[in-house]
Amino acid sequence: MKLLRVETPLGLFSVLWAVGAALHDLEDEPLDGLPLYPFVLLLLLNPERIWAIGTFALAHAFLLFQNLPAAANHSVLSLLVDLGLLIGCVHALRSGPAASQRQRLWAALRGPIQATVIAVYAFALFHKLNSSFFDPEVSCAVTQLAKLFRMHGVHGWPQDPATLGFNMYLTPLAEAAIPALLLWPRFAHVGALIGLLFHTGVAWARFYDFATVVFALYLFFLPWEGIEKNAARIPRWAGACFLTCFAGLAATSFYFYGVRGDPTILEGLRWSLEADTLICVFWTLMILPVLFPLFSRSAATLGDRRWTGAPLAWLIPAIALLNGATSYLGLKTVANYSMFSNLRTEGGQTNHFLVPPGRFFIADYQNDLARVTAVEEVPPDRWSWWARLTGIPASRWVSDVPGVRVPFFEVRRTLQAWRASGGHSASIVYERHGERHNVPDAFADEEMMRPMSFWERRFLAIRPVQEDGEESECRW
């Protein structure tokens, strides 16, 4: 591992954390990651340096913040951990000798990161306790597994999605077993190993960025000394393999997605070779030789203090808990770990087995529904450098027009984001409370442009809503 400049568990975490951040864009939009890649390189070259960890965390957190409120769920998790890293870096630099800074940073974060990971797993499982998730016709567990085969060029299979219905039970079982074992010191390595196998399978559905982030956080469930001991089992060639495969993955993504714009390499009638398959092979060969030796043997040590943490860092799991509960509080439904859960809580209805509709709502953002029949934006002649750097505002519900049902708050938020990013104008036709509205200039409409608070604009986003009486389709 000397090739990766890794000397301690903190260095290994830094390498995985930097790579996980880069993979988010290398997934299929490699050019979007250009603002972040210099900081990824900085941390890869200096994984043991507190200043490099802090610099990367600050840059990464800033860029992730720009993606709110409709960021990927693992991006929200990464943002929380980045904030924790900044707190931990300050804590490590302020007290004690320089020689122990790395272990002080680790101790400042260990408890809060463990609690945050458990909160995410708990809500990811809890959100899935709904009727739609266990309906093979719409369940995300089925549709995402079917997507995996299509993505890797397997045509025409499965013909009946119900064939994959076993995944409706396997997924919640894994998401319950992994955190339970991680919390049991004697079997924490078993939880990490099961998580390694489970998330590697999920990664092949193009979620390898999420998997890498999770694997990096698993390290905090293992003792420092135990990781150092098991690190001796990592093959000497693993470092070279890691860098070679990472380079191969990046090159494949840049060429087929960034330059060519077509992921198909060889096309056949029954099976095609896709760039996604090569990328997943590179990712698997990059990750498994490093992490399997660490997670396949117990790392428990006597006197291990698992729940250490700087006082301020404990705000991170508290925020994670609040974020996970937002669907049931009548707030947002996006980026709160309810990804691919089929959960519905909007419009005065719910499909959840345990939480009654609207029982715990503290706001009405989810209930005021509008049906959008047409929406069109006139973009600027040239986006500002800031918009190009931080991303062009987009909302997934727009692609479902015409006929999509979406909370009116989300319609307003989207149109106001378009205007703030420099759009010339926008028009919309929608029905709300039984009345049809045709707004040729939404940017001049008083109701559409009614001011929103900063936290509404930056932290709340809501999914489209299924027709009443139908099972909730699988949505991101």
Coordinates of C-alpha atoms in Angstrom, one line a residue, residues 86-351:
L86 CA -13.8 19.8 9.2
I87 CA -14.8 19.7 12.8
G88 CA -12.4 16.8 13.4
C89 CA -9.5 18.6 11.7
V90 CA -9.9 21.6 13.9
H91 CA -10.2 19.4 17.0
A92 CA -7.0 17.5 16.0
L93 CA -5.0 20.6 15.3
R94 CA -6.0 22.5 18.5
S95 CA -4.9 19.9 21.1
G96 CA -2.1 17.5 21.7
P97 CA 1.3 16.8 20.0
A98 CA 1.6 16.8 16.2
A99 CA 2.6 13.1 16.3
S100 CA -0.9 12.0 17.4
Q101 CA -3.0 14.3 15.2
R102 CA -4.2 11.5 12.9
Q103 CA -5.5 9.4 15.8
R104 CA -7.1 12.4 17.4
L105 CA -8.9 13.2 14.2
W106 CA -10.0 9.6 14.0
A107 CA -11.2 9.6 17.6
A108 CA -13.0 12.9 17.1
L109 CA -15.1 11.4 14.3
R110 CA -15.5 7.7 15.1
G111 CA -18.6 7.8 17.2
P112 CA -20.5 10.4 15.2
I113 CA -19.7 8.7 11.9
Q114 CA -20.9 5.3 13.2
A115 CA -24.1 6.9 14.5
T116 CA -24.7 8.7 11.1
V117 CA -24.2 5.4 9.2
I118 CA -26.6 3.6 11.4
A119 CA -29.2 6.4 11.0
V120 CA -29.0 6.2 7.2
Y121 CA -29.4 2.4 7.2
A122 CA -32.3 2.6 9.7
F123 CA -34.2 5.1 7.6
A124 CA -33.4 3.4 4.3
L125 CA -34.9 0.2 5.8
F126 CA -37.9 2.0 7.5
H127 CA -38.9 3.8 4.3
K128 CA -39.2 0.5 2.5
L129 CA -41.9 -0.8 4.8
N130 CA -44.6 0.0 2.4
S131 CA -47.0 -1.9 0.2
S132 CA -45.5 -0.7 -3.1
F133 CA -42.0 -1.9 -2.2
F134 CA -43.4 -5.4 -1.8
D135 CA -45.4 -5.4 -5.0
P136 CA -43.2 -7.0 -7.7
E137 CA -44.9 -5.0 -10.5
V138 CA -43.5 -1.7 -9.2
S139 CA -41.0 -2.6 -6.5
C140 CA -37.6 -0.8 -6.8
A141 CA -36.0 -4.0 -5.6
V142 CA -37.2 -5.7 -8.8
T143 CA -36.9 -2.8 -11.3
Q144 CA -33.4 -1.9 -10.2
L145 CA -32.2 -5.5 -10.5
A146 CA -33.8 -5.7 -14.0
K147 CA -32.1 -2.5 -14.8
L148 CA -28.7 -4.1 -13.9
F149 CA -29.1 -6.7 -16.6
R150 CA -30.2 -4.2 -19.2
M151 CA -27.4 -1.9 -18.4
H152 CA -24.9 -4.6 -19.0
G153 CA -26.3 -5.5 -22.4
V154 CA -28.5 -8.5 -21.5
H155 CA -31.4 -8.1 -23.9
G156 CA -34.9 -9.5 -23.3
W157 CA -34.3 -10.9 -19.8
P158 CA -36.1 -11.1 -17.5
Q159 CA -39.3 -11.2 -19.5
D160 CA -41.3 -11.4 -16.3
P161 CA -40.1 -9.0 -13.6
A162 CA -41.6 -11.1 -10.9
T163 CA -38.8 -13.6 -11.5
L164 CA -36.6 -11.1 -9.5
G165 CA -39.1 -10.8 -6.6
F166 CA -36.7 -12.4 -4.2
N167 CA -34.8 -9.1 -4.1
M168 CA -37.8 -7.5 -2.3
Y169 CA -36.9 -9.5 0.7
L170 CA -33.1 -9.8 0.3
T171 CA -32.6 -6.1 0.3
P172 CA -34.4 -5.2 3.6
L173 CA -32.8 -8.3 5.2
A174 CA -29.3 -7.1 4.2
E175 CA -30.0 -3.5 5.3
A176 CA -31.1 -4.8 8.7
A177 CA -28.3 -7.3 9.2
I178 CA -25.4 -5.0 8.2
P179 CA -25.9 -2.3 10.8
A180 CA -26.8 -4.8 13.5
L181 CA -23.5 -6.6 13.0
L182 CA -21.5 -3.4 12.6
L183 CA -22.8 -2.4 16.1
W184 CA -21.6 -5.7 17.6
P185 CA -17.9 -5.3 18.2
R186 CA -17.1 -9.0 18.0
F187 CA -18.9 -9.3 14.6
A188 CA -18.3 -5.8 13.2
H189 CA -16.0 -7.3 10.5
V190 CA -18.8 -9.7 9.5
G191 CA -21.2 -6.8 9.0
A192 CA -18.5 -5.0 7.0
L193 CA -17.9 -8.1 4.9
I194 CA -21.6 -8.6 4.2
G195 CA -21.9 -5.0 3.4
L196 CA -18.9 -5.3 1.0
L197 CA -20.6 -8.2 -0.9
F198 CA -24.1 -6.6 -0.8
H199 CA -23.0 -3.1 -2.0
T200 CA -20.7 -4.6 -4.6
G201 CA -23.7 -6.2 -6.1
V202 CA -25.7 -3.0 -5.9
A203 CA -22.7 -1.1 -7.4
W204 CA -23.1 -3.0 -10.6
A205 CA -26.4 -1.2 -11.1
R206 CA -24.1 1.9 -11.4
F207 CA -24.0 2.8 -7.7
Y208 CA -20.3 2.2 -7.2
D209 CA -19.8 5.8 -6.0
F210 CA -22.3 5.2 -3.2
A211 CA -20.7 1.8 -2.4
T212 CA -17.2 3.4 -2.2
V213 CA -18.5 6.1 0.2
V214 CA -20.1 3.4 2.4
F215 CA -17.0 1.2 2.5
A216 CA -14.9 4.2 3.6
L217 CA -17.2 4.8 6.5
Y218 CA -17.2 1.1 7.5
L219 CA -13.6 1.6 8.6
F220 CA -14.8 3.7 11.6
F221 CA -16.6 0.6 13.0
L222 CA -13.2 -1.2 13.3
P223 CA -10.5 -0.4 15.8
W224 CA -7.4 1.5 14.6
E225 CA -5.0 -1.2 15.8
G226 CA -7.1 -4.0 14.2
I227 CA -7.1 -2.2 10.8
E228 CA -3.4 -1.8 11.0
K229 CA -3.0 -5.5 11.8
N230 CA -5.3 -6.7 9.0
A231 CA -3.7 -4.2 6.5
A232 CA -0.6 -6.5 6.6
R233 CA -2.8 -9.1 4.7
I234 CA -3.4 -6.8 1.8
P235 CA -1.3 -8.1 -1.2
R236 CA 1.7 -6.0 -2.2
W237 CA 0.3 -5.6 -5.7
A238 CA -3.0 -4.2 -4.5
G239 CA -1.8 -0.6 -4.5
A240 CA -0.7 -0.8 -8.1
C241 CA -3.9 -2.6 -9.1
F242 CA -5.9 0.1 -7.4
L243 CA -4.3 2.9 -9.3
T244 CA -4.3 1.1 -12.6
C245 CA -7.9 0.2 -12.4
F246 CA -8.9 3.7 -11.2
A247 CA -7.0 5.1 -14.2
G248 CA -8.7 2.6 -16.5
L249 CA -12.1 3.4 -15.1
A250 CA -11.6 7.1 -15.5
A251 CA -10.3 6.7 -19.1
T252 CA -13.3 4.5 -20.0
S253 CA -15.8 7.0 -18.6
F254 CA -14.1 10.0 -20.3
Y255 CA -14.0 8.4 -23.6
F256 CA -17.4 6.7 -23.9
Y257 CA -19.4 9.3 -21.9
G258 CA -17.3 12.5 -22.2
V259 CA -16.0 12.2 -25.8
R260 CA -18.0 9.6 -27.7
G261 CA -21.3 10.1 -25.9
D262 CA -22.3 6.5 -26.5
P263 CA -21.6 3.7 -23.9
T264 CA -22.1 0.8 -26.3
I265 CA -18.9 -0.9 -27.3
L266 CA -20.1 -4.0 -29.2
E267 CA -23.8 -4.4 -30.0
G268 CA -25.4 -7.8 -30.5
L269 CA -28.9 -9.3 -30.7
R270 CA -29.0 -10.9 -27.3
W271 CA -26.0 -9.3 -25.6
S272 CA -24.0 -6.2 -26.0
L273 CA -20.8 -5.0 -24.4
E274 CA -21.3 -1.7 -22.6
A275 CA -18.9 0.8 -21.2
D276 CA -20.7 0.4 -17.8
T277 CA -19.6 -3.2 -17.7
L278 CA -15.9 -2.3 -18.2
I279 CA -16.3 0.5 -15.6
C280 CA -17.8 -1.9 -13.0
V281 CA -15.1 -4.5 -13.7
F282 CA -12.4 -1.9 -13.1
W283 CA -14.1 -0.7 -9.9
T284 CA -14.5 -4.2 -8.5
L285 CA -10.8 -5.1 -9.2
M286 CA -9.8 -1.8 -7.6
I287 CA -11.8 -2.2 -4.4
L288 CA -11.9 -5.9 -3.5
P289 CA -8.1 -6.6 -3.2
V290 CA -7.8 -3.8 -0.7
L291 CA -10.9 -4.2 1.4
F292 CA -11.6 -8.0 1.4
P293 CA -8.5 -8.7 3.5
L294 CA -9.5 -6.0 6.0
F295 CA -13.1 -7.2 6.4
S296 CA -12.7 -10.9 6.2
R297 CA -11.0 -11.3 9.6
S298 CA -11.9 -10.0 13.1
A299 CA -10.2 -6.8 14.0
A300 CA -11.5 -6.6 17.6
T301 CA -9.1 -5.4 20.3
L302 CA -9.4 -5.2 24.0
G303 CA -10.3 -1.8 25.4
D304 CA -11.4 -0.4 22.1
R305 CA -13.4 2.8 22.7
R306 CA -15.9 2.9 19.8
W307 CA -18.0 5.9 20.7
T308 CA -15.4 8.7 21.0
G309 CA -16.2 12.0 19.4
A310 CA -15.7 15.7 19.6
P311 CA -18.8 17.3 21.1
L312 CA -19.6 19.4 18.1
A313 CA -19.3 16.4 15.8
W314 CA -22.4 14.8 17.4
L315 CA -24.5 17.4 15.5
I316 CA -23.8 15.3 12.4
P317 CA -25.9 12.2 13.3
A318 CA -28.6 14.5 14.8
I319 CA -28.9 16.2 11.4
A320 CA -28.9 12.8 9.7
L321 CA -31.8 11.7 11.9
L322 CA -33.8 14.8 11.2
N323 CA -33.2 14.5 7.5
G324 CA -34.4 10.9 7.4
A325 CA -37.7 11.8 9.1
T326 CA -38.6 14.7 6.7
S327 CA -41.0 12.6 4.6
Y328 CA -43.1 11.9 7.7
L329 CA -42.9 15.6 8.9
G330 CA -44.6 16.9 5.7
L331 CA -41.3 18.4 4.4
K332 CA -39.1 17.0 1.6
T333 CA -39.2 13.6 0.0
V334 CA -35.9 13.8 -2.0
A335 CA -32.4 13.2 -0.6
N336 CA -33.6 11.8 2.7
Y337 CA -32.5 8.2 2.2
S338 CA -35.9 7.2 0.7
M339 CA -34.2 6.5 -2.6
F340 CA -35.7 3.6 -4.5
S341 CA -38.0 2.8 -1.6
N342 CA -41.4 3.3 -3.4
L343 CA -42.5 5.4 -0.4
R344 CA -45.4 7.7 -0.8
T345 CA -46.5 10.3 1.9
E346 CA -47.9 13.1 -0.3
G347 CA -51.4 14.3 -1.1
G348 CA -52.9 13.1 2.1
Q349 CA -52.2 9.5 1.4
T350 CA -49.4 7.0 2.3
N351 CA -48.5 3.5 1.5

